[in-house]
């Protein structure tokens, strides 16, 4: 039943080379800029010594300061500038070091970029990639770590992608740059340092297709972005408990072909969605709604959403440890679905062990 | 200012015809609006025709124009298709935006009219982007964007000016200062004694103010701006003072609401841009009454045909609803 092609493309491909997620993004931009003169990238700090967490390092030396550019601290107008340039033939990439900064540009993203094609009856294309980085840990606090991907997925005319692996970071970014629509490309800060197999050259991860990460017969865990990695680790723990979890990485929030998800839940009849954002009106609710609307409400256990609790992201490590769900929380909820005794959640002796990425999480994935 | 050379006479006639054409289109929309077949808001340009006409005449080819909610005059002055515009107001599939946009989202890419949007100030950065994109591609296109006095209060206006000045972009900012943002006068929105041009000069942008009801002054100032911009001066800002005759949105006179005085309105009505040029052309013998009548007849026929086209065109169908959300 389940199409395992997507799972196979990484696992069965003999890819000797591994790249980190940030390098995969850098390579995707570099390749597209090398092959398409209409591609350019702008954002605060793009050519600076840190190069947006390494994702833009070296690009200005190679492609010049007019195509790899810093910009005024004017998120809204610069989004409009990107739209205008796209209307006359350019393919801009914008990057914001925090998703939260792009809220200053919501007017241009939602009212203008998303609507322009439909609003003018299909005449005016806006090929625009907006890279948004979701922060986490080290006291990022309420305005540097909001995972608002669900907002964008609400808007007709926007595509929203959210890769979890270096392979998909590159493949989805190439597809996003080649797409003739505005694409919101969400990167979780804790993914930048992970590594995984990444082929040389240009290739596409199709926008719209989830990936089957791991097959399993007992429960479907649907992850997105960083939470997919937590789901993978949870599956390893669950395996030791005799529970075979099937892991699906959503990859694209919009447009989403949900056939793979529906097939999986039809098989396992247990489902859990792990979202980097909040539950209320979030993307985890969208996935569950689709399951119920498709007639898959006859589950062996009520579904679960694993999200942050309904409060702003606290800065203190004393609270952040309770704010961010981890593999242990997925395991706890899954074991409850099978009527097992609650597993103990080890929050660590010191809370600040939890406010930096888990060292075992560097991949390869 | 005008000499009776052939070129200038042709230009003057062209400006007059264009203003009269825009005025007549807007009046016809106002007349027919009560039929309730144009089922979208309309922000009519009556009284403000000289700015659109003078600016677009001076811009010439190889130029992009963007506008805001009050965009009919700009679209028509730039050469946008009248039939497609009226059909758009009627919500027909033959409209310039296939009925998806309405009066506030006119577009004619062939004419260089890239679009209009009613969020105040929103198309300003998009116009800057069109100029920026042209420079990046070594095209010789320049851009112009129309907006009102209210837009100069938006943050995105200042962000856009800053970037245009930074990159010395070939763009002309055209502010139509009609003194009101809906019902709110300038006095409750901007400090007294601080001209908008001064605000713009703070961004290091060369600025000029002019009489927006004198189409020749608008044309001359814009020609100056076009020459400078094409020679690499960087952006130019033009403020033209003018007056909207009808209500903010809709076909009626709303002076009875009391937000502006009858005497103020009357003063501006005496400064009608169309009549002023017509009187000048008659006095100087550039046009005769019979010629003007003939022009009016031509325009009437063209407008009639456009409305017939719109009325007889089809509505989009249900199958069109989900078409074109995403570009292929």
XYZ file of C-alpha atoms in Angstrom:
693
model
C 0.000 0.000 0.000
C 2.563 2.523 1.065
C 4.751 4.062 -1.570
C 8.221 3.506 -0.222
C 9.934 5.273 -3.128
C 10.338 8.422 -1.093
C 11.902 6.559 1.787
C 14.181 4.789 -0.615
C 15.614 7.845 -2.307
C 17.941 8.610 0.538
C 18.326 5.282 2.248
C 19.038 3.227 -0.841
C 20.999 5.801 -2.704
C 24.700 5.298 -2.414
C 25.649 8.784 -1.404
C 29.115 8.890 0.006
C 29.074 12.598 0.665
C 27.578 14.054 3.794
C 26.809 17.724 4.287
C 25.445 19.655 7.168
C 21.981 21.161 6.736
C 23.384 24.712 6.497
C 25.860 23.603 3.832
C 23.074 21.957 1.855
C 21.185 25.262 1.833
C 24.297 27.155 0.837
C 24.915 24.714 -2.003
C 21.346 24.967 -3.287
C 21.587 28.764 -3.487
C 25.030 28.614 -5.058
C 23.930 26.140 -7.721
C 20.808 28.085 -8.635
C 22.717 31.377 -8.771
C 25.292 29.742 -11.019
C 22.705 28.445 -13.464
C 20.098 31.232 -13.394
C 21.183 34.899 -13.582
C 17.768 36.065 -12.383
C 18.291 34.528 -8.926
C 19.522 36.854 -6.197
C 19.479 36.765 -2.416
C 19.012 39.516 0.112
C 18.540 39.765 3.820
C 20.011 41.402 6.855
C 23.497 40.017 7.334
C 23.596 37.910 4.188
C 27.212 38.891 3.337
C 28.382 39.343 6.933
C 31.142 37.208 8.493
C 28.619 34.758 9.961
C 26.661 34.439 6.707
C 23.242 33.665 8.222
C 24.448 30.638 10.212
C 26.765 29.711 7.376
C 23.991 29.393 4.804
C 25.221 32.348 2.726
C 28.966 32.161 3.417
C 31.128 32.659 0.350
C 28.233 33.492 -1.950
C 29.059 37.175 -2.308
C 32.673 36.443 -3.250
C 31.450 34.111 -5.947
C 28.372 35.923 -7.253
C 29.016 39.572 -6.457
C 27.525 42.171 -4.176
C 24.614 43.063 -6.437
C 23.238 39.512 -6.349
C 24.197 38.632 -2.787
C 23.219 41.655 -0.805
C 22.655 43.044 2.610
C 19.639 45.313 2.970
C 18.187 48.104 5.096
C 16.360 47.044 8.258
C 13.091 47.416 6.360
C 11.534 43.982 6.253
C 8.206 45.119 4.844
C 9.443 47.382 2.056
C 12.210 44.984 1.092
C 9.627 42.235 0.652
C 7.775 44.621 -1.650
C 11.012 45.316 -3.489
C 11.468 41.569 -3.930
C 7.917 41.259 -5.270
C 8.418 44.147 -7.687
C 11.678 42.694 -8.947
C 9.957 39.325 -9.427
C 7.214 40.979 -11.478
C 9.814 42.199 -13.969
C 11.725 38.930 -14.253
C 13.927 38.354 -11.198
C 13.784 35.373 -8.814
C 14.547 36.815 -5.374
C 15.386 34.874 -2.239
C 14.807 36.732 1.016
C 16.117 35.514 4.317
C 15.206 36.537 7.852
C 17.441 35.307 10.648
C 14.348 34.849 12.757
C 10.834 34.111 11.586
C 9.681 36.685 14.134
C 11.353 39.486 12.117
C 9.298 38.622 9.056
C 6.129 39.542 10.929
C 7.047 43.116 9.994
C 6.568 42.021 6.390
C 3.257 40.187 6.745
C 1.429 42.885 4.805
C 3.579 42.347 1.735
C 3.698 38.563 2.121
C -0.014 37.992 2.702
C -1.821 40.873 0.991
C 0.535 41.192 -1.937
C 2.833 38.240 -2.717
C 0.231 35.572 -1.995
C -2.592 37.306 -3.856
C -0.887 38.821 -6.845
C -1.186 35.880 -9.235
C -4.851 35.112 -8.584
C -5.851 38.751 -8.076
C -4.733 39.675 -11.578
C -6.306 36.660 -13.214
C -3.115 34.665 -13.648
C -0.984 37.266 -15.400
C 1.516 38.317 -12.749
C 3.828 35.730 -11.274
C 5.731 36.271 -8.052
C 8.555 33.724 -7.886
C 9.860 34.557 -4.432
C 11.458 32.423 -1.730
C 11.232 33.692 1.839
C 13.575 31.815 4.167
C 12.454 32.024 7.783
C 14.541 30.653 10.622
C 12.829 29.444 13.778
C 15.040 29.936 16.815
C 15.211 27.747 19.860
C 17.130 27.483 23.094
C 19.758 29.603 24.799
C 17.077 31.902 26.085
C 15.746 32.958 22.671
C 12.537 33.920 24.381
C 9.134 35.027 23.121
C 10.276 36.989 20.041
C 13.098 34.853 18.676
C 11.585 31.391 18.644
C 8.013 31.454 17.413
C 7.197 28.653 15.003
C 4.405 30.313 13.046
C 4.478 28.076 9.973
C 0.766 27.328 10.400
C -0.108 30.970 9.807
C 1.455 30.915 6.384
C -0.139 27.576 5.539
C -3.527 29.254 6.063
C -3.034 31.625 3.141
C -4.117 30.679 -0.401
C -1.344 31.470 -2.856
C 1.558 30.763 -0.511
C 3.487 27.520 -0.580
C 5.023 26.482 2.729
C 7.838 23.973 3.090
C 9.663 22.847 6.204
C 12.494 20.366 5.595
C 13.967 18.150 8.299
C 17.001 16.623 6.568
C 19.979 18.078 4.659
C 18.875 16.129 1.593
C 15.459 17.765 1.610
C 16.835 21.163 2.609
C 18.752 21.253 -0.647
C 16.128 19.547 -2.789
C 13.262 21.636 -1.463
C 15.185 24.898 -1.704
C 16.022 24.197 -5.340
C 12.356 23.407 -5.992
C 11.324 26.561 -4.140
C 13.661 28.784 -6.167
C 12.390 27.202 -9.387
C 8.748 27.586 -8.355
C 6.783 30.446 -9.908
C 4.979 31.235 -6.646
C 5.940 32.732 -3.311
C 7.339 29.939 -1.147
C 7.825 30.277 2.611
C 10.835 28.115 3.452
C 10.977 27.426 7.189
C 14.304 26.353 8.721
C 14.603 25.297 12.322
C 17.760 26.681 13.883
C 18.537 23.354 15.525
C 18.642 21.648 12.159
C 21.445 23.762 10.713
C 24.110 21.658 12.413
C 22.843 18.193 11.552
C 24.457 16.197 8.775
C 23.217 13.722 6.216
C 23.757 12.417 2.695
C 23.436 15.112 0.037
C 24.018 14.411 -3.661
C 26.114 16.754 -5.779
C 24.482 18.974 -8.357
C 20.916 19.988 -8.923
C 18.046 17.752 -7.853
C 14.497 18.404 -6.689
C 12.553 17.373 -3.666
C 8.996 17.853 -4.942
C 6.955 20.492 -3.123
C 3.806 18.872 -1.788
C 5.004 15.366 -0.959
C 5.585 14.058 2.556
C 8.367 11.533 3.116
C 8.065 8.124 4.674
C 11.052 8.078 6.992
C 10.528 4.693 8.594
C 7.939 1.976 8.217
C 6.092 0.556 11.208
C 2.781 -1.169 11.824
C 1.678 0.034 15.271
C 1.470 3.828 15.273
C 1.971 6.667 12.806
C 4.012 9.595 14.058
C 3.855 12.592 11.755
C 6.613 15.108 12.308
C 7.617 18.372 10.792
C 10.964 20.114 10.714
C 12.958 19.529 13.911
C 10.189 17.464 15.493
C 10.735 14.831 12.807
C 14.137 14.165 14.385
C 12.558 13.862 17.812
C 10.080 11.430 16.265
C 12.920 9.355 14.808
C 14.532 9.128 18.221
C 11.195 8.339 19.839
C 10.729 5.499 17.358
C 14.051 4.021 18.409
C 12.989 4.046 22.070
C 9.558 2.670 21.196
C 11.182 -0.152 19.248
C 12.894 -1.261 22.444
C 9.450 -1.348 24.023
C 8.135 -3.538 21.211
C 6.184 -0.766 19.443
C 6.861 -0.298 15.749
C 6.275 3.330 14.851
C 5.896 4.562 11.305
C 7.458 7.994 10.854
C 6.319 10.471 8.236
C 7.990 13.806 7.677
C 5.431 16.301 6.376
C 8.066 18.374 4.494
C 5.433 20.537 2.782
C 2.593 22.187 4.657
C 1.026 23.674 1.550
C 0.070 22.339 -0.879
C 0.103 18.943 0.863
C -0.726 15.674 -0.825
C -1.897 13.753 2.217
C -2.303 10.330 0.568
C 0.790 8.920 2.275
C -0.452 10.065 5.676
C -3.928 8.658 5.128
C -2.550 5.321 3.953
C -0.304 5.066 6.961
C -2.990 5.832 9.529
C -5.364 3.503 7.722
C -2.792 0.807 8.476
C -1.743 1.699 12.035
C -4.991 3.203 13.367
C -2.989 5.155 15.888
C -1.673 8.625 15.151
C 0.381 11.320 16.770
C 1.449 14.643 15.236
C 4.594 16.363 16.459
C 4.624 20.066 15.615
C 7.304 22.662 16.417
C 4.554 25.214 17.123
C 1.448 25.410 19.251
C -1.623 23.191 19.105
C -4.418 25.744 18.896
C -5.452 26.223 15.249
C -2.100 24.779 14.293
C -0.941 22.475 11.533
C -1.267 19.401 13.746
C -4.985 20.163 13.870
C -5.073 20.418 10.083
C -3.595 16.954 9.709
C -6.001 15.413 12.208
C -8.928 17.185 10.548
C -7.963 15.696 7.208
C -7.787 12.248 8.757
C -11.254 12.570 10.253
C -12.740 14.100 7.120
C -11.408 11.205 5.087
C -13.295 8.753 7.284
C -10.313 7.596 9.308
C -11.925 8.517 12.602
C -12.144 4.892 13.669
C -8.883 4.899 15.592
C -7.772 2.452 18.248
C -6.951 5.362 20.492
C -7.740 9.089 20.365
C -5.079 10.979 18.415
C -2.424 13.021 20.139
C -0.805 16.317 19.292
C 2.683 16.920 20.619
C 3.282 20.662 20.622
C 4.513 23.407 22.872
C 2.040 24.375 25.600
C -0.204 27.360 24.976
C 2.103 30.053 26.343
C 4.776 32.291 24.852
C 8.223 30.768 24.632
C 9.906 31.466 27.982
C 13.541 32.508 28.064
C 14.702 30.842 31.286
C 16.189 27.345 30.927
C 14.223 26.545 34.058
C 11.008 26.879 32.049
C 12.153 26.113 28.510
C 12.733 22.502 29.608
C 8.979 22.195 30.095
C 8.088 24.207 27.027
C 9.749 22.181 24.272
C 8.480 18.642 23.703
C 11.174 16.036 23.198
C 11.368 12.399 22.109
C 10.613 11.375 25.691
C 7.259 13.147 25.522
C 6.387 11.371 22.295
C 7.347 8.051 23.884
C 5.230 8.777 26.966
C 2.149 9.610 24.909
C 2.681 6.633 22.607
C 3.097 4.211 25.486
C -0.158 5.496 26.982
C -1.872 4.713 23.684
C -0.823 1.110 24.169
C -1.870 1.049 27.816
C 1.705 0.695 29.018
C 2.998 1.984 32.295
C 4.102 5.642 32.043
C 7.725 5.981 31.132
C 9.783 8.310 33.244
C 10.813 11.540 31.586
C 14.380 12.421 32.423
C 14.677 16.199 32.298
C 18.328 15.996 33.154
C 19.983 17.067 36.354
C 20.707 20.524 35.008
C 18.065 22.282 32.918
C 20.629 23.996 30.694
C 21.568 20.686 29.163
C 18.282 21.013 27.336
C 18.666 24.507 25.897
C 21.252 23.555 23.290
C 20.836 20.899 20.606
C 21.395 17.337 21.782
C 24.899 16.362 20.718
C 23.575 12.998 19.593
C 21.373 14.921 17.170
C 24.051 15.973 14.725
C 23.324 13.169 12.337
C 23.854 11.767 9.897
C 20.157 11.732 9.145
C 4.769 78.359 -21.161
C 3.269 77.032 -24.367
C 4.271 78.188 -27.770
C 2.097 77.619 -30.768
C 4.402 75.085 -32.323
C 2.878 72.044 -33.980
C 4.459 69.740 -31.397
C 3.072 71.643 -28.496
C -0.358 71.887 -30.016
C -0.438 68.155 -30.582
C 0.698 67.590 -27.037
C -1.910 69.965 -25.633
C -4.655 68.308 -27.603
C -3.489 64.929 -26.467
C -3.481 66.001 -22.826
C -6.919 67.516 -23.180
C -8.398 64.499 -24.895
C -6.926 62.168 -22.316
C -8.272 64.166 -19.389
C -11.670 64.462 -20.997
C -11.647 60.730 -21.684
C -10.858 59.898 -18.057
C -13.450 62.387 -16.801
C -16.089 60.935 -19.103
C -15.326 57.345 -18.099
C -15.582 58.225 -14.421
C -18.807 60.178 -14.955
C -20.316 57.258 -16.827
C -19.366 54.891 -14.003
C -20.987 57.308 -11.532
C -24.127 57.533 -13.676
C -24.498 53.796 -14.027
C -23.389 52.779 -10.567
C -26.948 52.885 -9.224
C -27.865 50.101 -11.646
C -26.010 47.881 -9.155
C -24.318 45.924 -11.908
C -20.825 47.133 -11.013
C -20.761 45.267 -7.738
C -17.490 46.467 -6.337
C -16.338 49.623 -4.558
C -15.276 52.449 -6.894
C -12.910 55.263 -5.926
C -13.454 57.803 -8.657
C -10.774 60.192 -9.867
C -13.004 63.089 -10.895
C -11.158 66.333 -10.230
C -7.753 64.623 -10.178
C -7.360 63.777 -13.887
C -4.509 66.185 -14.616
C -1.928 64.346 -12.512
C -2.467 60.932 -14.082
C -2.566 62.462 -17.545
C 0.456 64.737 -17.228
C 2.623 62.159 -15.489
C 1.886 59.277 -17.867
C 2.334 61.478 -20.938
C 5.771 62.503 -19.696
C 6.757 58.971 -18.697
C 6.456 57.637 -22.214
C 7.358 54.096 -23.176
C 9.717 51.808 -21.270
C 8.078 52.674 -18.016
C 6.170 50.850 -15.324
C 3.331 52.378 -13.340
C 1.704 51.183 -10.122
C -1.141 52.700 -8.176
C -3.434 52.427 -5.189
C -7.168 52.200 -4.628
C -7.977 55.323 -6.714
C -6.385 53.857 -9.810
C -8.810 54.330 -12.725
C -7.197 57.526 -14.003
C -3.676 56.117 -13.737
C -4.612 52.947 -15.584
C -6.356 54.845 -18.371
C -3.649 57.495 -18.643
C -1.016 54.775 -19.004
C -2.998 53.313 -21.859
C -4.810 50.496 -20.087
C -7.619 48.884 -22.081
C -10.953 50.599 -21.361
C -13.017 47.546 -22.305
C -11.009 45.313 -19.974
C -11.334 47.850 -17.161
C -15.094 48.255 -17.421
C -15.530 44.497 -17.743
C -13.462 44.130 -14.575
C -15.801 46.514 -12.747
C -18.697 44.369 -13.937
C -16.929 41.263 -12.595
C -16.725 39.656 -16.010
C -14.250 37.043 -17.152
C -13.195 39.415 -19.940
C -12.022 41.906 -17.316
C -8.387 42.907 -17.017
C -8.048 40.615 -13.981
C -10.636 38.065 -15.178
C -12.992 39.398 -12.542
C -10.768 38.414 -9.640
C -9.563 41.923 -8.889
C -12.270 44.520 -9.382
C -11.901 48.279 -9.467
C -8.974 48.367 -7.030
C -6.870 45.779 -8.865
C -6.558 47.025 -12.416
C -3.672 45.715 -14.484
C -2.502 46.012 -18.085
C 0.946 44.529 -18.485
C 1.176 45.443 -22.170
C 0.645 49.080 -21.290
C 3.199 48.875 -18.478
C 0.555 49.240 -15.785
C 1.825 46.570 -13.395
C -1.014 46.748 -10.916
C -2.855 48.537 -8.163
C -3.690 47.608 -4.594
C -5.803 49.337 -1.954
C -3.625 48.791 1.108
C -2.345 52.337 1.541
C 1.296 52.632 0.528
C 1.633 48.967 -0.355
C 2.499 49.292 -4.005
C 5.243 51.843 -3.299
C 7.915 49.235 -2.470
C 6.680 47.043 -5.321
C 7.264 49.906 -7.740
C 10.705 50.411 -6.221
C 11.273 46.700 -6.802
C 10.233 47.011 -10.442
C 12.828 49.770 -10.854
C 15.389 47.699 -8.968
C 14.687 44.610 -11.067
C 15.060 46.653 -14.245
C 18.444 47.934 -13.112
C 19.545 44.410 -12.202
C 18.645 43.247 -15.698
C 20.182 46.285 -17.406
C 16.816 47.269 -18.845
C 16.208 50.960 -19.473
C 12.779 50.943 -17.838
C 11.885 53.485 -15.218
C 9.052 53.196 -12.715
C 6.477 55.572 -11.299
C 4.055 55.024 -8.467
C 0.944 57.022 -7.596
C -0.258 57.358 -4.023
C -2.068 59.857 -1.840
C -1.062 62.077 1.056
C -2.130 59.370 3.511
C 0.487 56.970 2.161
C 3.263 59.335 3.240
C 2.284 58.480 6.818
C 2.989 54.777 6.310
C 6.227 53.212 7.484
C 6.619 51.353 4.218
C 6.725 54.696 2.374
C 9.802 55.753 4.301
C 11.408 52.333 4.007
C 10.887 52.508 0.262
C 12.314 56.021 -0.075
C 15.365 54.986 1.917
C 16.102 52.018 -0.322
C 15.394 53.906 -3.554
C 17.783 56.646 -2.436
C 20.390 54.114 -1.319
C 20.431 52.408 -4.716
C 19.728 55.602 -6.739
C 16.892 53.795 -8.475
C 15.099 55.124 -11.557
C 11.751 55.784 -9.949
C 9.413 58.749 -9.692
C 7.222 58.941 -6.610
C 4.002 60.787 -7.388
C 2.034 62.001 -4.391
C -1.492 63.180 -5.140
C -2.199 65.364 -2.152
C -5.966 65.821 -2.058
C -5.886 66.829 1.626
C -8.151 64.039 2.885
C -7.691 60.439 3.844
C -11.316 59.342 3.521
C -12.863 61.904 5.937
C -9.711 62.741 7.909
C -8.098 66.042 6.925
C -4.352 66.543 6.807
C -4.594 68.709 9.938
C -5.335 65.676 12.119
C -2.677 63.540 10.436
C 0.400 65.618 9.784
C 2.068 68.484 11.664
C 1.317 71.999 10.397
C 4.034 73.832 8.516
C 5.912 70.723 7.482
C 5.476 70.123 3.770
C 5.500 66.533 2.540
C 8.366 67.434 0.209
C 10.452 68.418 3.217
C 9.786 65.030 4.764
C 11.068 63.405 1.608
C 14.115 65.655 1.357
C 15.121 64.197 4.702
C 15.712 60.950 2.834
C 18.046 62.746 0.452
C 15.579 62.675 -2.425
C 15.081 65.601 -4.770
C 11.505 66.821 -4.421
C 9.183 69.167 -6.258
C 5.690 70.409 -5.526
C 3.243 71.603 -8.137
C -0.336 72.445 -8.979
C -1.962 69.108 -9.627
C -4.877 70.670 -11.475
C -2.657 72.221 -14.123
C -1.857 69.403 -16.506
C 0.855 71.394 -18.249
C 2.653 72.029 -14.984
C 2.329 68.350 -14.107
C 3.676 67.379 -17.506
C 6.596 69.806 -17.309
C 7.615 68.800 -13.803
C 7.373 65.131 -14.648
C 9.355 65.607 -17.860
C 12.068 67.230 -15.793
C 11.950 64.281 -13.392
C 12.018 61.718 -16.214
C 15.090 63.368 -17.737
C 16.902 63.408 -14.428
C 15.958 59.851 -13.538
C 16.992 58.563 -16.952
C 20.343 60.291 -16.532
C 20.945 58.476 -13.271
C 19.918 61.119 -10.741
C 18.239 58.544 -8.533
C 14.636 58.844 -7.402
C 12.573 62.027 -7.710
C 9.551 62.862 -5.613
C 6.679 64.935 -6.983
C 3.856 66.276 -4.860
C 0.801 67.566 -6.701
C -1.973 69.244 -4.802
C -5.448 68.453 -6.053
C -8.957 67.736 -4.856
C -11.324 64.816 -5.057
C -14.778 65.969 -6.072
C -16.846 62.981 -5.063
C -17.003 60.875 -1.935
C -13.986 58.726 -1.012
C -15.706 55.623 -2.298
C -18.789 55.702 -4.465
C -20.503 57.866 -7.090
C -21.932 60.667 -4.950
C -21.104 64.106 -3.691
C -20.863 63.801 0.094
C -20.270 67.400 1.133
C -23.450 67.276 3.215
C -21.598 65.074 5.702
C -19.818 68.208 6.861
C -16.238 66.958 6.864
C -15.355 69.565 4.278
C -17.035 72.830 3.414
C -19.088 73.651 0.355
C -16.966 76.754 -0.173
C -13.754 74.708 -0.188
C -15.269 72.313 -2.714
C -16.520 75.223 -4.832
C -13.074 76.803 -4.866
C -11.562 73.611 -6.256
C -14.391 73.056 -8.704
C -13.501 76.398 -10.238
C -10.035 74.964 -10.728
C -11.368 72.060 -12.803
C -8.349 70.681 -14.702
C -10.399 69.809 -17.780
C -12.173 73.167 -18.053
C -9.005 75.133 -17.402
C -7.218 73.486 -20.292
C -10.274 73.669 -22.521
C -10.577 77.421 -21.945
C -6.908 77.852 -22.661
C -7.090 75.846 -25.873
C -10.124 77.802 -27.066
C -8.620 81.163 -26.112
C -5.377 80.385 -27.889
C -7.112 78.930 -30.894
C -5.495 75.535 -30.479
C -8.893 73.856 -30.654
C -12.277 75.064 -31.794
C -15.664 74.252 -30.241
C -16.572 71.983 -33.119
C -13.371 70.032 -32.688
C -14.001 69.612 -28.976
C -17.532 68.454 -29.664
C -16.215 65.924 -32.125
C -13.755 64.655 -29.517
C -16.550 64.352 -26.984
C -18.614 62.344 -29.447
C -15.734 59.984 -30.165
C -15.177 59.439 -26.461
C -18.874 58.832 -25.856
C -18.929 56.156 -28.528
C -15.825 54.467 -27.153
C -17.218 54.443 -23.623
C -20.572 53.160 -24.823
C -18.838 50.312 -26.610
C -16.814 49.475 -23.509
C -19.929 49.284 -21.349
C -21.698 47.188 -23.969
C -18.714 44.869 -24.046
C -18.743 44.594 -20.259
C -22.463 44.034 -19.977
C -22.533 41.368 -22.679
C -19.460 39.548 -21.424
C -19.837 36.426 -19.335
C -19.251 36.048 -15.630
C -16.486 33.681 -14.617
C -17.866 30.229 -13.874
C -17.540 27.938 -10.910
C -14.809 26.007 -12.675
C -12.732 29.205 -12.725
C -12.850 29.603 -8.941
C -9.905 27.402 -8.074
C -7.986 28.083 -11.267
C -4.913 30.180 -10.952
C -4.295 30.053 -7.205
C -0.794 28.878 -8.003
C 1.237 29.668 -11.088
C 2.597 26.677 -12.970
